[in-house]
Tab-separated table of N, CA and C in Angstrom:
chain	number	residue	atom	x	y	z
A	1	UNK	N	14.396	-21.014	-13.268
A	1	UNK	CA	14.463	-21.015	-11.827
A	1	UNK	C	14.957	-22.367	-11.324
A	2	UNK	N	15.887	-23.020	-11.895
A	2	UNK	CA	16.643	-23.896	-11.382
A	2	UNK	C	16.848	-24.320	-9.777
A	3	UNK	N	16.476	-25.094	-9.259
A	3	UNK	CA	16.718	-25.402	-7.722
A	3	UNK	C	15.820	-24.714	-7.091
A	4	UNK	N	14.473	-23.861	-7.395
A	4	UNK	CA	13.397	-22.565	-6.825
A	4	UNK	C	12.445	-23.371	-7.109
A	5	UNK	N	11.561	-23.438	-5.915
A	5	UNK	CA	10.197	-23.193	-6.581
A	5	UNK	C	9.208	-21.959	-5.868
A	6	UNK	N	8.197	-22.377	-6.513
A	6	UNK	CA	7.425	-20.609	-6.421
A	6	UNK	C	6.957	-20.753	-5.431
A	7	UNK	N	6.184	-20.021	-4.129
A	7	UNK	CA	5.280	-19.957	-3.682
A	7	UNK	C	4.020	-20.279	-3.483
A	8	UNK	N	3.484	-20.318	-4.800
A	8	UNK	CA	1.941	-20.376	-5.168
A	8	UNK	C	2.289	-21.959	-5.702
A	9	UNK	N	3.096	-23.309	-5.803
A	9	UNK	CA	3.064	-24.091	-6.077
A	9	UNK	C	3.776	-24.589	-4.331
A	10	UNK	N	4.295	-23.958	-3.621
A	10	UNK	CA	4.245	-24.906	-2.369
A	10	UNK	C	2.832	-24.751	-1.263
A	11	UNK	N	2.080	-23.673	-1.715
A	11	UNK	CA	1.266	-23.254	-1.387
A	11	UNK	C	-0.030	-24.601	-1.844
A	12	UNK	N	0.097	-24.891	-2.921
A	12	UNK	CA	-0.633	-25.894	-3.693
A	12	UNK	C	-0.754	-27.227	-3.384
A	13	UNK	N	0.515	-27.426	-2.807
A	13	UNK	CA	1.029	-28.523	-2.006
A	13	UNK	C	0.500	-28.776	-0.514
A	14	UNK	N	0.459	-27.490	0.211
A	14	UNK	CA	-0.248	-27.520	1.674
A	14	UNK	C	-1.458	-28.563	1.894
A	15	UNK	N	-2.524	-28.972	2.661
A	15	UNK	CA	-3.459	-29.209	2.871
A	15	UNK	C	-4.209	-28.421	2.742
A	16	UNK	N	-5.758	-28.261	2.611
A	16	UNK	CA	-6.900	-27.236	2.613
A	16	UNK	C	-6.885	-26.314	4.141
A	17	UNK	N	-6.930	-27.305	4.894
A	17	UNK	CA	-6.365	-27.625	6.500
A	17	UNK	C	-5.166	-26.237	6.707
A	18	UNK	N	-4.405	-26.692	6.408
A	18	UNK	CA	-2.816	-25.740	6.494
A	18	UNK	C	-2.836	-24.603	5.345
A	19	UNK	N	-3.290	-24.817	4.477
A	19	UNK	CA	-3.855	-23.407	3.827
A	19	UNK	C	-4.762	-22.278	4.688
A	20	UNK	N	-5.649	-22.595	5.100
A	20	UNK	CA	-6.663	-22.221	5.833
A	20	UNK	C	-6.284	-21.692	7.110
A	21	UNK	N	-4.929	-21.909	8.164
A	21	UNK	CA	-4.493	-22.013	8.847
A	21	UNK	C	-3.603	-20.669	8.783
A	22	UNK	N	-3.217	-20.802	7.460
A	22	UNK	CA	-2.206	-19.831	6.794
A	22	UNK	C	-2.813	-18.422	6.772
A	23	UNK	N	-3.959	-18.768	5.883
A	23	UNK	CA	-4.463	-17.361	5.736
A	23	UNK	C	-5.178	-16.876	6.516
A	24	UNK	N	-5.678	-17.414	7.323
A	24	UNK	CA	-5.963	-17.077	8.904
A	24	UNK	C	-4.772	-16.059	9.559
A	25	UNK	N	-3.614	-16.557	9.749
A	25	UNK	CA	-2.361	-16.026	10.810
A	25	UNK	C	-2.157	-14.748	9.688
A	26	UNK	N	-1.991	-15.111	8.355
A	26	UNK	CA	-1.921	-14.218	7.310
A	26	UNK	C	-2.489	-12.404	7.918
A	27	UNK	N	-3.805	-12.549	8.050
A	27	UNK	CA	-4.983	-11.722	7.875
A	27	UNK	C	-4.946	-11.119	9.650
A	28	UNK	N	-4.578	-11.828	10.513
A	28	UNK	CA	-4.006	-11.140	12.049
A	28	UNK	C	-3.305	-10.302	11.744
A	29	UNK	N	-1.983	-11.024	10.920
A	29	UNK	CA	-0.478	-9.963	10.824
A	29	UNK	C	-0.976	-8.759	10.063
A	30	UNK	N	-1.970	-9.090	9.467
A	30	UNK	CA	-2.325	-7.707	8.368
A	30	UNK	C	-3.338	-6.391	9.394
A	31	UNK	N	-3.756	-6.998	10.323
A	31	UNK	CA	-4.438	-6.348	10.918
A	31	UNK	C	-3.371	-5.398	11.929
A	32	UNK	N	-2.597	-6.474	12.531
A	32	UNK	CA	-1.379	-5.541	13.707
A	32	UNK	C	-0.006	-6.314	13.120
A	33	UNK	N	0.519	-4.678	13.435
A	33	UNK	CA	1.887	-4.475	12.907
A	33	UNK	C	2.610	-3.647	13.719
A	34	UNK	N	4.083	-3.765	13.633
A	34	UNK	CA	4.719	-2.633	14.576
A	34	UNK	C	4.938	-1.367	13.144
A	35	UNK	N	5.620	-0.251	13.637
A	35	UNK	CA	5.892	0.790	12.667
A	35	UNK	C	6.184	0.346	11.390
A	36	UNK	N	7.921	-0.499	11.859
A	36	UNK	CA	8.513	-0.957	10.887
A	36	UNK	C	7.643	-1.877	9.613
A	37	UNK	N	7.173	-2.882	10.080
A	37	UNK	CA	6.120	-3.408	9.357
A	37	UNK	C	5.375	-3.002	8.568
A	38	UNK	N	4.776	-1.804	9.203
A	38	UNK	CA	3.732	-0.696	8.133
A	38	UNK	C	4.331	-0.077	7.242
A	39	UNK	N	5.715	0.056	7.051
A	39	UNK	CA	6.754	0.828	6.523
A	39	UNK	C	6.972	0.287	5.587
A	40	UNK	N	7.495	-1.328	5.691
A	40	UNK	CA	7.969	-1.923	4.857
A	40	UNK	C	6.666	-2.658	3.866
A	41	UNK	N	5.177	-2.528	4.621
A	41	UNK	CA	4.416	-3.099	3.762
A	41	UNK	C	3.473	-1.848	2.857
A	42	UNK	N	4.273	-0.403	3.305
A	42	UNK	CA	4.243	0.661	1.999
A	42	UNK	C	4.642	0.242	1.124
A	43	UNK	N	6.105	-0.809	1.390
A	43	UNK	CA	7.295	-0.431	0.654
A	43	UNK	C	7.853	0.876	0.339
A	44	UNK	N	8.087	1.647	1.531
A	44	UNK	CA	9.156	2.817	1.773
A	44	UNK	C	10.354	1.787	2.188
A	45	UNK	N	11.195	2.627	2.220
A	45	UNK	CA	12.838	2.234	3.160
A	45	UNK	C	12.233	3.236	3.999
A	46	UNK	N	13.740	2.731	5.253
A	46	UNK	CA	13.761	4.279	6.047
A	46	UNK	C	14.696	5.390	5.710
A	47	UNK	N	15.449	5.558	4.728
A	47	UNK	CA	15.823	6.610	3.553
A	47	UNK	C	14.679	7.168	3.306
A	48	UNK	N	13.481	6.603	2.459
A	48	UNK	CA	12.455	7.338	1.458
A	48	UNK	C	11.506	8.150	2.935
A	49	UNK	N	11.170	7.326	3.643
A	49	UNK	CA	10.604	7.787	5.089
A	49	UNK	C	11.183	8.853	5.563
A	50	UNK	N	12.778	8.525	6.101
A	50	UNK	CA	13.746	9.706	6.577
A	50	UNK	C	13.836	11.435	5.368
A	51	UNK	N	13.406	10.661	4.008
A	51	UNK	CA	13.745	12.174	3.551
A	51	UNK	C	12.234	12.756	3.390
A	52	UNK	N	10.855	12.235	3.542
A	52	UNK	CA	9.683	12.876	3.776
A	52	UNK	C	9.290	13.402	4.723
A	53	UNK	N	10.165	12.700	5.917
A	53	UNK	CA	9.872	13.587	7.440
A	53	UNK	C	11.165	14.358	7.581
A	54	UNK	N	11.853	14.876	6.972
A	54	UNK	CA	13.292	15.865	6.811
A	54	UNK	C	13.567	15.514	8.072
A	55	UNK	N	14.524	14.348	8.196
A	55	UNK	CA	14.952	13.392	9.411
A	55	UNK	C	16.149	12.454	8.772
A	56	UNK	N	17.231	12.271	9.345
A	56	UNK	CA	17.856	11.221	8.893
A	56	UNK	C	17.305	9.429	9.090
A	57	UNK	N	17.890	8.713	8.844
A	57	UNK	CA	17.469	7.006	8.605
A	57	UNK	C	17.776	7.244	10.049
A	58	UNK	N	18.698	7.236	10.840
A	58	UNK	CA	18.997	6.553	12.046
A	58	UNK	C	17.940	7.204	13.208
A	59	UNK	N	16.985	8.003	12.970
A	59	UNK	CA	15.783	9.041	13.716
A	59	UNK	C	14.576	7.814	13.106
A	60	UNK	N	14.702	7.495	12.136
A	60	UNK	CA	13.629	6.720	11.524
A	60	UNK	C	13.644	5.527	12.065
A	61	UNK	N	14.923	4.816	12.205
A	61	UNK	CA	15.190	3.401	12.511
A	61	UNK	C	14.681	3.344	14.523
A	62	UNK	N	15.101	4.560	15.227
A	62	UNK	CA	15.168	5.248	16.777
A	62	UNK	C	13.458	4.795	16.477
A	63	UNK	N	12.584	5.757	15.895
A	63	UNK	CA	11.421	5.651	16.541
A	63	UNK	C	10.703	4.148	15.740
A	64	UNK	N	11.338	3.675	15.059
A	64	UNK	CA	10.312	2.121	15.194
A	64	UNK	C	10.327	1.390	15.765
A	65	UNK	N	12.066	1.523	17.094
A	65	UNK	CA	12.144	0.923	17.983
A	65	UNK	C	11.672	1.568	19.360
A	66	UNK	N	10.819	2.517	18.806
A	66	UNK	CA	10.393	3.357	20.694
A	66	UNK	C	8.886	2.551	20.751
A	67	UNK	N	8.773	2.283	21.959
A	67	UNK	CA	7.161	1.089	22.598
A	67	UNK	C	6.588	2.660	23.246
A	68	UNK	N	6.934	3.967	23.264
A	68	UNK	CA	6.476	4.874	23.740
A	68	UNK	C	6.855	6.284	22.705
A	69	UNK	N	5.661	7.183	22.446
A	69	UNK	CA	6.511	8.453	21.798
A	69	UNK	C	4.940	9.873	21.607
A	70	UNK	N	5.018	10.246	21.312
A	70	UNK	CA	4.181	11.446	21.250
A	70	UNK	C	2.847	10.728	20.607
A	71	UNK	N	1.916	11.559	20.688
A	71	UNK	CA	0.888	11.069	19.456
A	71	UNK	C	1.638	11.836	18.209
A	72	UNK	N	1.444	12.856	18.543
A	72	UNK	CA	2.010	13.957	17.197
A	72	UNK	C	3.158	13.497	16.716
A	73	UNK	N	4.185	12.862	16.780
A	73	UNK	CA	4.868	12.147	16.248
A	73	UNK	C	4.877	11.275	15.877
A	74	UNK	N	4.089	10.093	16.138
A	74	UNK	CA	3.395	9.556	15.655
A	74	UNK	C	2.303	9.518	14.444
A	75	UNK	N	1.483	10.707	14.425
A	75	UNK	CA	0.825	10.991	13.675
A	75	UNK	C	1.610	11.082	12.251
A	76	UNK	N	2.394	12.184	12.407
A	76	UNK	CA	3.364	12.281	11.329
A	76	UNK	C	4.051	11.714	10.615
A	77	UNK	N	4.682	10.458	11.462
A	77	UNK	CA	5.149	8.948	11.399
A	77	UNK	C	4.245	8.349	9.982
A	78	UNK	N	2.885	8.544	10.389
A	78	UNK	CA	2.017	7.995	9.744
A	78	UNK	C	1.325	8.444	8.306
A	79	UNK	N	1.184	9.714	8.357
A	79	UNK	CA	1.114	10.513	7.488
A	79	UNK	C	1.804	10.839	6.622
A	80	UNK	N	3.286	10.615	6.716
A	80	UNK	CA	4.384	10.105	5.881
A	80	UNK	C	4.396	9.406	4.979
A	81	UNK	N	3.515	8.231	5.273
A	81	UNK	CA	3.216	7.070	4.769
A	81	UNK	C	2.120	6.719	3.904
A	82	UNK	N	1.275	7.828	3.858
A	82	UNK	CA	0.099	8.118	3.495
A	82	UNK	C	-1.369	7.460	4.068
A	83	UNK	N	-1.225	7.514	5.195
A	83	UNK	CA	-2.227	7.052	6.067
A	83	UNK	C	-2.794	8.326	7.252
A	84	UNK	N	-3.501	8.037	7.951
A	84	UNK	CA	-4.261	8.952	9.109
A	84	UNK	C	-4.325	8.122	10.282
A	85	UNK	N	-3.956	8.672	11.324
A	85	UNK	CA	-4.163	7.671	12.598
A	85	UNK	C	-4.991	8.241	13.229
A	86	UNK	N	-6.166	7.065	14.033
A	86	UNK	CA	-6.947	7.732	14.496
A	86	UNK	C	-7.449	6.844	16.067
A	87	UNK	N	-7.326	7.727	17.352
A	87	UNK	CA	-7.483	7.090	17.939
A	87	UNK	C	-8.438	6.756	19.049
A	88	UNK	N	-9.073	5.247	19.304
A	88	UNK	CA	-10.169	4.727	19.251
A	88	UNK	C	-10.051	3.869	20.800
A	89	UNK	N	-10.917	4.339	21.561
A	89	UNK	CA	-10.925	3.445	22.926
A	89	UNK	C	-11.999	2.679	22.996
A	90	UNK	N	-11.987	1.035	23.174
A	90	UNK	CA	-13.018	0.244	23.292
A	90	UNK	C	-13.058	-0.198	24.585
A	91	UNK	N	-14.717	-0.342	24.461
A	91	UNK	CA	-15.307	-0.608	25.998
A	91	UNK	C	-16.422	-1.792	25.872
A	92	UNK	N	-17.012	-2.289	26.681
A	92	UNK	CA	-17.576	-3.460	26.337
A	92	UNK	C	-18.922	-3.660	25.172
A	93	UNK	N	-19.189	-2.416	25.071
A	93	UNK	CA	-20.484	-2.202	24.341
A	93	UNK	C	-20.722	-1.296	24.018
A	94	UNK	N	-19.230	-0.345	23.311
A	94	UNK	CA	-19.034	0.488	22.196
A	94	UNK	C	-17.710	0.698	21.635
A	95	UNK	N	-16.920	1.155	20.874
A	95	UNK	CA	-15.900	2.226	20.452
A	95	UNK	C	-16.681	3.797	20.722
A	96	UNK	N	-15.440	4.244	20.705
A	96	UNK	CA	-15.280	5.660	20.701
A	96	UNK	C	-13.876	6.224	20.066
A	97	UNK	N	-14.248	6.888	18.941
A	97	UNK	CA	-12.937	7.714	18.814
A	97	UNK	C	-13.063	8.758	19.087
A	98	UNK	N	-11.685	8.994	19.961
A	98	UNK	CA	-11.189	10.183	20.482
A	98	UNK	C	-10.708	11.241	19.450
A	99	UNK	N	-11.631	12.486	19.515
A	99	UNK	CA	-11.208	13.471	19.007
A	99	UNK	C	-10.115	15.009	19.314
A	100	UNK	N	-9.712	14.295	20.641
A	100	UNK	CA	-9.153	15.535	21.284
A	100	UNK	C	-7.817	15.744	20.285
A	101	UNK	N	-7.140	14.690	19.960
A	101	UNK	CA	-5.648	14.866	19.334
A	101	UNK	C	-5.770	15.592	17.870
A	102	UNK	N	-7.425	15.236	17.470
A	102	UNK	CA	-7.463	15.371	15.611
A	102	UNK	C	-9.025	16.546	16.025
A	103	UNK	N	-9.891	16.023	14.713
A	103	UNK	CA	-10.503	17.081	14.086
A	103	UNK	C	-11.977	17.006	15.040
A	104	UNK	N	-12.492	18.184	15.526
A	104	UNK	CA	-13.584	17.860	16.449
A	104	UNK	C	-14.415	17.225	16.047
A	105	UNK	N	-15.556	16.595	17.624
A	105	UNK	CA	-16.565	15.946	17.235
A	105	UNK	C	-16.390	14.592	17.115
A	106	UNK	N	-16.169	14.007	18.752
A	106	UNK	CA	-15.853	12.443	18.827
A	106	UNK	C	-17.173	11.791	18.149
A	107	UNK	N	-16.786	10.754	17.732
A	107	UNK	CA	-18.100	9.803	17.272
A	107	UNK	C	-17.763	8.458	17.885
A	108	UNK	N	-19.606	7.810	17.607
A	108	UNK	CA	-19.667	6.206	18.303
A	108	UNK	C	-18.897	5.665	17.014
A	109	UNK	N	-17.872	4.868	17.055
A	109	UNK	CA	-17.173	3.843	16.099
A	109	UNK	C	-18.190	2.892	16.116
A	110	UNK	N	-18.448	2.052	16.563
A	110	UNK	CA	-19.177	1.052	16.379
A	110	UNK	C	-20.258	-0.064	18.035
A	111	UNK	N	-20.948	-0.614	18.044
A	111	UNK	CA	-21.707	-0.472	19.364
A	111	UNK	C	-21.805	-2.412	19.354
């Protein structure tokens, strides 16, 4: 690896400080993501995506750039991917997921 170095040796190099800093921002991004993101941290393309939802790439590439779209398309989006979406409204002193879109029988998420 001539003229490279690795990761895990500039990583080594950081401060405890700037390490810490790192895997902090790290562990946000892991939490929220746009479509594309979730896609690419399957590691699908939008080929492998486009041919599980019998859709071409450029339908695939359309909805990771839509800020608006169905749930149910969405859902599917997701399920593609091998995940379940499920969706959850917070209030000051509970969750609730909403069961109307999926399988009955809302429950308290967490209080």
């Amino acid at each position: 690896m001539a003229g490279r170095t690795s990761f895990s040796t500039l990583r080594n190099r950081m401060s405890q400080e700037a390490q810490e800093r790192a895997r902090v921002k790290s562990e946000a991004l892991e939490g929220e993501m746009a479509l594309a993101g979730v896609r690419k941290a399957m590691q699908l393309s939008q080929e492998e995506l486009a041919a599980i939802l019998n859709i071409n790439q450029a339908s695939v590439a359309k909805m990771e750039k839509r800020t608006d779209m169905y749930i149910g398309t969405l859902r599917r989006f997701i399920q593609a991917m091998g995940g379940e979406l499920d969706i959850v409204a917070r209030f000051p002193d509970r969750q609730i997921r909403i069961d109307q879109f999926s399988a009955p029988g809302a429950e308290v998420v967490g209080r």
